[in-house]
Short mmCIF file of C-alpha atoms in Angstrom, two decimals:
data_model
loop_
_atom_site.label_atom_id
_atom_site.label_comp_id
_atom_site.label_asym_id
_atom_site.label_seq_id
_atom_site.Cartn_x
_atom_site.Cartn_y
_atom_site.Cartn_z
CA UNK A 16 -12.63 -62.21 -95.42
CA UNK A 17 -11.45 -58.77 -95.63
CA UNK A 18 -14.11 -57.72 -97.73
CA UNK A 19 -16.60 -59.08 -94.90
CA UNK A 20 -14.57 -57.03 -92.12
CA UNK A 21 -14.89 -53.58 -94.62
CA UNK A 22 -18.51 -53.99 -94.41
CA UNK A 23 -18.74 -54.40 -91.06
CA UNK A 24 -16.42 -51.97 -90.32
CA UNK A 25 -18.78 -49.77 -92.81
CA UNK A 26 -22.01 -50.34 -90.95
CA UNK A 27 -20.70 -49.56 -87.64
CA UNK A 28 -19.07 -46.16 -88.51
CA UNK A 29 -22.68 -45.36 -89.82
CA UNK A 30 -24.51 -46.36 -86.91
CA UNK A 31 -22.43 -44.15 -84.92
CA UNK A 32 -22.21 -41.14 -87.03
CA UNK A 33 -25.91 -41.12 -86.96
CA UNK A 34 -26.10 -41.47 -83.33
CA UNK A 35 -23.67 -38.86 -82.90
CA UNK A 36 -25.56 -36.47 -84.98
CA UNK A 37 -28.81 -37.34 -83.48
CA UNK A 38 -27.23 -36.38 -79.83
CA UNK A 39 -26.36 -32.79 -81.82
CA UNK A 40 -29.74 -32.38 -82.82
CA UNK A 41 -31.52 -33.10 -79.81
CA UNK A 42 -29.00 -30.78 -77.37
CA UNK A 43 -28.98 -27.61 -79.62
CA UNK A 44 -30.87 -24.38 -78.68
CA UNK A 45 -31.85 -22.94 -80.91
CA UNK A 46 -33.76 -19.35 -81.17
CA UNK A 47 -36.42 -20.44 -82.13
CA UNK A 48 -36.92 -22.96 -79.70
CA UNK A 49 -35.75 -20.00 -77.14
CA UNK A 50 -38.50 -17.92 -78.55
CA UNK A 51 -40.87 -20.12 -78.54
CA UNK A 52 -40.61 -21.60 -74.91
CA UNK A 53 -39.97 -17.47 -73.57
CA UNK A 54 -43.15 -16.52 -74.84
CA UNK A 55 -45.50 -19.32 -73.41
CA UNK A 56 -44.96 -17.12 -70.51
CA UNK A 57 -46.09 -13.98 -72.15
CA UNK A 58 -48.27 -12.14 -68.91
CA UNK A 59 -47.05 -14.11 -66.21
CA UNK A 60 -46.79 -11.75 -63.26
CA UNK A 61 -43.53 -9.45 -62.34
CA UNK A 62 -42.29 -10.40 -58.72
CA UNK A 63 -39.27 -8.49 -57.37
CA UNK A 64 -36.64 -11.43 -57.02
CA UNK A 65 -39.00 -14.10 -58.92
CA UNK A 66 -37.44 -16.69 -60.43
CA UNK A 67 -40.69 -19.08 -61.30
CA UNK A 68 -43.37 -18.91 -63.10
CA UNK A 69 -45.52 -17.76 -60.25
CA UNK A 70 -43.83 -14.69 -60.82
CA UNK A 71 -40.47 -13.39 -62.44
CA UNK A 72 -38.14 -10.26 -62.01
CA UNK A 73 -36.08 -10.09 -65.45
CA UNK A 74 -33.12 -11.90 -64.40
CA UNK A 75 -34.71 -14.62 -63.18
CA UNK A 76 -37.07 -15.25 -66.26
CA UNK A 77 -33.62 -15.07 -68.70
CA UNK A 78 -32.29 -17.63 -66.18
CA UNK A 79 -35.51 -19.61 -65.93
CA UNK A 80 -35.77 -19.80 -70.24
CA UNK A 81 -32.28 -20.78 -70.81
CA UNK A 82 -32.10 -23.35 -67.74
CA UNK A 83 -34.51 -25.33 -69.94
CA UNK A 84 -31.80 -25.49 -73.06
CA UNK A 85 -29.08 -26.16 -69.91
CA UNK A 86 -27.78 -23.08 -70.31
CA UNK A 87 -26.30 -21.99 -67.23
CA UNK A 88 -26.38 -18.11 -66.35
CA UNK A 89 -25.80 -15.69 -63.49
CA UNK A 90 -28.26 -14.45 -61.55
CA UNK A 91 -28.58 -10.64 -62.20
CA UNK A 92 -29.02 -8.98 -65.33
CA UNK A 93 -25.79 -7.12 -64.41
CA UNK A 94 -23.80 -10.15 -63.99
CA UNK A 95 -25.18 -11.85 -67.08
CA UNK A 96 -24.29 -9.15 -68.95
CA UNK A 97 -20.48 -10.33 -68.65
CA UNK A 98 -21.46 -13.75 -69.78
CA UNK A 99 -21.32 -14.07 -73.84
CA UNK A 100 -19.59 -12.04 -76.65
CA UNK A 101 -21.08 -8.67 -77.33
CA UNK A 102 -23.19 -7.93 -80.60
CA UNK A 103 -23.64 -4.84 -82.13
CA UNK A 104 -27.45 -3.40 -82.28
CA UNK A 105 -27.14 -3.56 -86.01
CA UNK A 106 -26.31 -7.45 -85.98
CA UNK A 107 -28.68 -8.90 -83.30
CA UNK A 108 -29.97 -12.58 -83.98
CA UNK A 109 -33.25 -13.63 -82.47
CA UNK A 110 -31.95 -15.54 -78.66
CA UNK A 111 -29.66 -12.82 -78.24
CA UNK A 112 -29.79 -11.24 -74.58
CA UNK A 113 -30.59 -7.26 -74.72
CA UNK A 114 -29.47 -5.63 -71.89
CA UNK A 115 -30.67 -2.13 -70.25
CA UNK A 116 -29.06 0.61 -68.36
CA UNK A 117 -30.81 3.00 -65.25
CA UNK A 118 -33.91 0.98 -65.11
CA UNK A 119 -34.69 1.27 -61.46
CA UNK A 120 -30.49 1.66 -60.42
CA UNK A 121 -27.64 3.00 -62.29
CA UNK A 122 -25.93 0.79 -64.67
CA UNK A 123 -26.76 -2.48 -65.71
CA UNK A 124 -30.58 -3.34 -64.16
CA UNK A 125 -32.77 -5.00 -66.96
CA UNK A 126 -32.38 -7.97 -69.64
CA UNK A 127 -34.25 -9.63 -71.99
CA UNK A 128 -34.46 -12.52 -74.90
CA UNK A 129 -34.21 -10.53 -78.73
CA UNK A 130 -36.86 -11.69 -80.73
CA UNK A 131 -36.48 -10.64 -84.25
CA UNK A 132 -37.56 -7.38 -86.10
CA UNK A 133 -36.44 -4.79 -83.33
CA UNK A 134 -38.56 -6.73 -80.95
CA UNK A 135 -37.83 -8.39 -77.39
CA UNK A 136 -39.69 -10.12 -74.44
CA UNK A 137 -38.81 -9.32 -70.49
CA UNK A 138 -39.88 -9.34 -67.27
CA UNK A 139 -41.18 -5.90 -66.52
CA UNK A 140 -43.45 -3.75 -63.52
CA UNK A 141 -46.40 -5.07 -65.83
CA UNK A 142 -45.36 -8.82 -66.09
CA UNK A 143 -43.56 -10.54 -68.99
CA UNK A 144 -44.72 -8.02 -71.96
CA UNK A 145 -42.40 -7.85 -75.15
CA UNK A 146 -41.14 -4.32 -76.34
CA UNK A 147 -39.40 -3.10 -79.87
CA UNK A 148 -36.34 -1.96 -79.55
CA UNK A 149 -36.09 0.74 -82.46
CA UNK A 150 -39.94 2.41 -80.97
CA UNK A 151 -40.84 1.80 -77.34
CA UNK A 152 -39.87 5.69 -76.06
CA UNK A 153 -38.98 4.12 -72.56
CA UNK A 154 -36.81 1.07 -73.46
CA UNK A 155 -35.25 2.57 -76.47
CA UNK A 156 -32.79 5.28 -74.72
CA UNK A 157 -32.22 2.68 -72.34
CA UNK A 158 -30.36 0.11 -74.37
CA UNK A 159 -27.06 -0.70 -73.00
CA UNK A 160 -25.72 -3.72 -75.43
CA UNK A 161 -26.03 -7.43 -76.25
CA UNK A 162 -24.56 -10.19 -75.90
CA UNK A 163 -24.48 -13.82 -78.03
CA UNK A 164 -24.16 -17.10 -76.11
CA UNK A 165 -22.01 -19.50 -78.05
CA UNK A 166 -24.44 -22.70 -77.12
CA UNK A 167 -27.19 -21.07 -79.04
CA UNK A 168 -27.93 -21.49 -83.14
CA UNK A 169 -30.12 -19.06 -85.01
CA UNK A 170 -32.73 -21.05 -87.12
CA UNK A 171 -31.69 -21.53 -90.16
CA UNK A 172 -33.59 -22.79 -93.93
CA UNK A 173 -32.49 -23.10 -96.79
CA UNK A 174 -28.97 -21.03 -95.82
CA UNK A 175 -31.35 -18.02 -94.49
CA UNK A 176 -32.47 -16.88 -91.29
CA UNK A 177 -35.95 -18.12 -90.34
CA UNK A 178 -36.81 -15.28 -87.75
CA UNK A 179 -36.25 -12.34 -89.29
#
């Protein structure tokens, strides 16, 4: 008898650990899903206070991506940049958010989604382009900080980072 009530006590702990983990797997952003889904919109158009894919400013396209992984965010680039905990330049993880200074206003006034390898995708004049950090002359000087949200995982196989 209280072998029989071990193994069902057994089989029901494993049943619900693998639930549990399934629920994990399905809810986690990761970068690379980040990535992935930002760039489908790669040349939609800019549009000054856009916030859909019929046209984005670059608040409202980092609000638009991470909606999709429920990840809630302000909506300016100024007051998403006080959402997260700040990365240095040196240390930035593909889903990071970049931020810009004196765009088109003093302080704050630009964001995007880090991609990997220097590089970054945005809303800009031009529509959602990406940019490299380390050469574009115009966005380059203009780099204000980062910042990391908690609810997002960088890829990861085999104990390395798959997007850089």
């Amino acid at each position: 008898m209280r072998s029989r009530i071990m193994q069902v006590l057994i089989v029901v702990s494993l049943i619900f650990s693998v639930q549990v983990f399934s629920a994990d797997k399905v809810n986690a952003a990761t970068s690379t899903d980040i990535g992935a889904f930002a760039s489908k919109f790669y040349g939609t158009p800019y549009k000054f206070g856009g916030t859909t894919p019929k046209g984005f400013d670059c608040s409202g396209y980092i609000r638009y991506v991470y909606n999709k992984f429920n990840i809630s965010l302000p909506r300016t680039s100024a007051e998403q940049y006080k959402v997260g905990k700040t990365v240095a330049k040196d240390k930035l993880q593909p889903g990071d958010l970049v931020f810009f200074a004196n765009t088109y206003k003093k302080g704050i006034s630009h964001t995007g989604i880090y991609l990997g390898n220097g590089e970054f995708i945005s809303a800009k004049s031009k529509g959602i382009l990406k940019a490299n950090l380390k050469t574009d002359p115009y966005w380059g000087p203009k780099y204000a900080g980062a910042k990391r949200l908690s609810n997002v995982t960088v890829a990861m196989e085999n104990g390395k980072n798959t997007n850089n």
